[in-house]
CSV table of C-alpha atoms in Angstrom, one decimal:
chain,number,residue,atom,x,y,z
A,1,LEU,CA,103.6,99.3,98.1
A,2,GLY,CA,104.2,96.2,100.3
A,3,ALA,CA,102.3,97.6,103.3
A,4,ASP,CA,100.3,94.4,104.0
A,5,ALA,CA,103.3,92.1,103.7
A,6,ILE,CA,105.3,94.4,106.0
A,7,ILE,CA,102.6,94.4,108.7
A,8,ILE,CA,101.7,90.7,108.5
A,9,SER,CA,105.4,89.5,108.4
A,10,GLY,CA,106.1,91.6,111.5
A,11,ILE,CA,103.1,90.3,113.5
A,12,SER,CA,103.5,86.7,112.4
A,13,GLU,CA,107.2,86.6,113.5
A,14,ARG,CA,106.1,87.8,117.0
A,15,VAL,CA,103.2,85.5,117.3
A,16,ALA,CA,105.3,82.5,116.1
A,17,ALA,CA,107.9,83.3,118.7
A,18,ARG,CA,105.3,83.4,121.5
A,19,THR,CA,103.4,80.2,120.4
A,20,ASN,CA,106.5,78.0,119.5
A,21,ALA,CA,105.2,77.7,115.9
A,22,LEU,CA,107.0,77.1,112.7
A,23,LEU,CA,106.5,80.1,110.5
A,24,PHE,CA,106.3,79.8,106.8
A,25,PRO,CA,107.2,82.7,104.5
A,26,THR,CA,104.7,85.4,103.7
A,27,ILE,CA,102.9,85.1,100.4
A,28,ARG,CA,103.4,88.5,98.9
A,29,PHE,CA,101.9,88.5,95.3
A,30,THR,CA,98.1,87.9,95.5
A,31,GLN,CA,94.8,89.2,94.2
A,32,CYS,CA,94.3,92.9,94.5
A,33,PRO,CA,90.9,94.6,94.3
A,34,ALA,CA,90.1,96.2,90.9
A,35,HIS,CA,90.2,99.7,92.3
A,36,THR,CA,93.8,99.2,93.5
A,37,ALA,CA,95.3,96.8,90.9
A,38,HIS,CA,95.9,99.6,88.4
A,39,PHE,CA,98.4,101.4,90.7
A,40,THR,CA,102.0,101.5,89.3
A,41,GLY,CA,104.0,98.7,90.8
A,42,THR,CA,101.1,96.5,91.9
A,43,ILE,CA,101.3,92.8,91.0
A,44,SER,CA,97.8,91.3,91.0
A,45,VAL,CA,97.0,87.6,90.6
A,46,ARG,CA,93.5,86.4,89.6
A,47,PRO,CA,91.4,85.2,92.6
A,48,GLU,CA,90.9,81.7,91.1
A,49,ILE,CA,94.6,81.3,90.7
A,50,MET,CA,95.2,82.3,94.3
A,51,THR,CA,92.7,79.8,95.5
A,52,MET,CA,94.5,77.1,93.8
A,53,TYR,CA,97.9,78.4,94.9
A,54,PHE,CA,96.8,78.7,98.5
A,55,ALA,CA,95.4,75.2,98.4
A,56,ASP,CA,98.7,73.7,97.0
A,57,VAL,CA,100.7,75.4,99.8
A,58,LEU,CA,98.3,74.1,102.4
A,59,ARG,CA,98.4,70.6,100.9
A,60,ASN,CA,102.2,70.6,101.1
A,61,ILE,CA,102.3,71.8,104.6
A,62,LEU,CA,100.0,69.0,105.6
A,63,HIS,CA,102.1,66.6,103.6
A,64,LEU,CA,105.0,67.4,105.8
A,65,GLY,CA,103.0,66.0,108.7
A,66,PHE,CA,101.5,69.2,110.3
A,67,ARG,CA,97.8,68.9,111.2
A,68,ARG,CA,97.0,72.3,112.7
A,69,VAL,CA,97.7,75.3,110.4
A,70,PHE,CA,97.0,78.8,111.4
A,71,ILE,CA,96.8,81.3,108.4
A,72,LEU,CA,97.3,84.9,109.5
A,73,ASN,CA,96.0,87.2,106.8
A,74,GLY,CA,97.2,90.7,106.1
A,75,HIS,CA,95.2,91.6,102.9
A,76,ASP,CA,91.5,91.7,102.3
A,77,GLY,CA,91.9,90.3,98.8
A,78,ASN,CA,93.0,87.0,100.4
A,79,THR,CA,89.8,86.5,102.3
A,80,GLY,CA,87.8,84.8,99.6
A,81,PRO,CA,90.5,82.8,97.9
A,82,GLY,CA,92.0,81.8,101.3
A,83,ARG,CA,88.7,80.5,102.8
A,84,GLY,CA,88.0,78.7,99.5
A,85,ALA,CA,91.3,77.0,99.7
A,86,ILE,CA,90.9,76.0,103.3
A,87,ALA,CA,87.5,74.5,102.6
A,88,GLN,CA,88.8,72.5,99.7
A,89,VAL,CA,91.9,71.1,101.5
A,90,ALA,CA,90.1,70.4,104.8
A,91,ASN,CA,87.7,68.2,102.8
A,92,GLU,CA,90.7,66.3,101.4
A,93,VAL,CA,92.7,65.6,104.5
A,94,LYS,CA,90.3,64.3,107.2
A,95,ASP,CA,92.4,64.8,110.3
A,96,ALA,CA,93.5,68.5,109.5
A,97,ALA,CA,92.4,71.7,111.2
A,98,LEU,CA,93.0,75.0,109.4
A,99,MET,CA,92.2,78.4,110.9
A,100,PHE,CA,92.1,81.7,109.1
A,101,ALA,CA,92.1,85.1,110.7
A,102,SER,CA,92.9,88.7,109.6
A,103,TRP,CA,95.1,90.9,111.9
A,104,TRP,CA,92.9,94.0,111.6
A,105,GLU,CA,89.8,92.2,112.8
A,106,PHE,CA,91.3,92.0,116.2
A,107,LEU,CA,91.0,95.9,116.2
A,108,PRO,CA,87.2,96.4,115.7
A,109,GLY,CA,85.8,99.8,115.2
A,110,GLU,CA,84.2,99.9,118.7
A,111,MET,CA,87.5,99.1,120.3
A,112,MET,CA,89.3,101.7,118.2
A,113,ARG,CA,86.8,104.4,119.1
A,114,SER,CA,87.2,103.6,122.8
A,115,LEU,CA,91.0,104.0,122.4
A,116,GLY,CA,90.6,107.4,120.9
A,117,MET,CA,93.8,107.2,118.8
A,118,PHE,CA,92.1,108.5,115.6
A,119,LYS,CA,89.3,111.0,115.3
A,120,GLN,CA,87.4,109.4,112.4
A,121,ALA,CA,84.3,107.5,113.3
A,122,ASN,CA,85.5,104.1,112.1
A,123,GLY,CA,88.5,104.2,114.4
A,124,GLY,CA,91.1,104.8,111.7
A,125,HIS,CA,90.2,101.8,109.5
A,126,GLY,CA,90.4,102.0,105.7
A,127,HIS,CA,92.7,101.2,102.9
A,128,GLY,CA,96.0,102.9,103.6
A,129,GLY,CA,94.3,104.8,106.5
A,130,PRO,CA,95.8,106.0,109.7
A,131,LEU,CA,95.4,102.7,111.4
A,132,GLU,CA,97.2,100.7,108.7
A,133,THR,CA,99.8,103.4,108.1
A,134,SER,CA,100.6,103.4,111.8
A,135,ALA,CA,101.0,99.7,111.8
A,136,VAL,CA,103.5,100.0,108.9
A,137,ALA,CA,105.3,102.7,110.9
A,138,ALA,CA,105.7,100.3,113.7
A,139,PHE,CA,107.9,98.1,111.6
A,140,ARG,CA,109.3,100.3,108.8
A,141,PRO,CA,109.2,103.9,109.9
A,142,ASP,CA,111.6,104.8,107.1
A,143,LEU,CA,108.9,104.2,104.6
A,144,ILE,CA,106.4,106.6,106.0
A,145,HIS,CA,106.5,110.1,104.7
A,146,LEU,CA,103.3,111.8,106.1
A,147,GLU,CA,104.4,115.2,104.7
A,148,LYS,CA,103.6,114.0,101.2
A,149,ALA,CA,100.0,113.1,101.9
A,150,ARG,CA,97.0,115.3,102.6
A,151,ASP,CA,94.2,114.2,104.8
A,152,LEU,CA,91.1,112.9,103.1
A,153,PRO,CA,87.5,112.6,104.2
A,154,GLU,CA,87.0,109.5,106.3
A,155,PRO,CA,85.5,106.5,104.6
A,156,PRO,CA,81.7,106.5,105.0
A,157,ASP,CA,79.9,103.7,107.0
A,158,LEU,CA,77.3,102.7,104.5
A,159,SER,CA,75.7,100.1,106.8
A,160,GLY,CA,75.6,101.5,110.2
A,161,GLY,CA,78.1,99.0,111.5
A,162,THR,CA,77.0,95.8,109.8
A,163,PRO,CA,79.9,94.1,107.8
A,164,TYR,CA,79.6,94.3,104.0
A,165,PHE,CA,81.8,93.7,101.0
A,166,LEU,CA,82.0,96.2,98.2
A,167,GLN,CA,84.1,96.0,94.9
A,168,LYS,CA,84.5,98.8,92.5
A,169,SER,CA,85.9,98.5,89.1
A,170,THR,CA,87.6,101.9,89.4
A,171,ALA,CA,88.2,104.6,91.9
A,172,LYS,CA,88.6,107.8,89.9
A,173,ASP,CA,91.0,110.4,91.4
A,174,TRP,CA,91.6,108.3,94.5
A,175,PRO,CA,95.3,108.5,95.7
A,176,GLY,CA,95.3,105.0,97.2
A,177,TYR,CA,94.9,105.8,100.9
A,178,SER,CA,92.0,107.0,103.0
A,179,GLY,CA,91.2,109.2,106.1
A,180,ARG,CA,93.2,111.4,108.3
A,181,VAL,CA,96.6,110.0,107.8
A,182,SER,CA,98.2,112.9,109.6
A,183,GLU,CA,97.1,111.1,112.8
A,184,ALA,CA,99.3,108.1,112.0
A,185,SER,CA,102.4,107.4,114.0
A,186,GLY,CA,104.8,104.7,114.9
A,187,ASP,CA,103.9,104.9,118.7
A,188,LYS,CA,100.3,104.3,117.9
A,189,GLY,CA,101.2,101.5,115.5
A,190,ARG,CA,103.3,99.7,118.1
A,191,LYS,CA,100.3,99.8,120.5
A,192,LEU,CA,98.0,98.5,117.8
A,193,VAL,CA,100.3,95.8,116.8
A,194,GLN,CA,100.6,94.6,120.4
A,195,ILE,CA,96.9,94.5,120.9
A,196,SER,CA,96.4,92.5,117.8
A,197,GLU,CA,99.3,90.2,118.6
A,198,ASP,CA,98.0,89.5,122.1
A,199,SER,CA,94.6,88.6,120.8
A,200,ILE,CA,96.0,86.4,118.1
A,201,VAL,CA,98.1,84.5,120.5
A,202,LYS,CA,95.1,84.1,122.8
A,203,LEU,CA,93.1,82.8,119.9
A,204,ILE,CA,95.7,80.3,119.0
A,205,GLU,CA,96.2,79.0,122.5
A,206,ASN,CA,92.5,78.6,123.0
A,207,TRP,CA,92.2,76.7,119.7
A,208,LEU,CA,95.0,74.4,120.7
A,209,ASP,CA,93.5,73.8,124.1
A,210,HIS,CA,90.2,72.9,122.6
A,211,GLY,CA,91.2,71.1,119.5
A,212,ASP,CA,89.0,68.1,120.1
A,213,VAL,CA,85.7,70.1,120.4
A,214,PRO,CA,83.4,69.2,117.5
A,215,GLY,CA,82.3,71.7,114.9
A,216,SER,CA,83.8,74.9,113.7
A,217,TRP,CA,83.9,77.4,116.5
């Protein structure tokens, strides 16, 4: 519990320090996919509520006078509501620029395979998989107890590499994590976090340097 918030808070603090940004607090309670919302201790908020909530947070940040807001995402359930909120608020405030990115997308499968940290074909990705578990271990090693988890079959690649979105109402007999978690480690997590952090900083700097370019690039 709290893995996404732990990872994104840690990365955001480091990115903010390097880019001289004002960092707003992590939004922790949000929408959880149906197949994870039932786990004990999980607090899930309806996606339409999250869209309205995200929009109100962004409106208030812009009301303070900020005009460039970078939203760093740590949870896949935020993608739809977050992008919906951005589209809504950007249409209301004509001189605003809002950018949304997810930390794990800076570690694509092809890159992960080339690094050779994890044996599974998708480079360690997957809900609670070795990549994500390693990233948690980079910030909170005290919360990782690999001796309590057995390795699971790696998540299948249904599309051959093309991105897709799948929601299941239930996930019977699924323990909440995926893949060969025995391969996770804090050392790997620190390397992964650094790669993601460096790429995020580069994205922000490029964005700020090209803020007047028309269109959404």
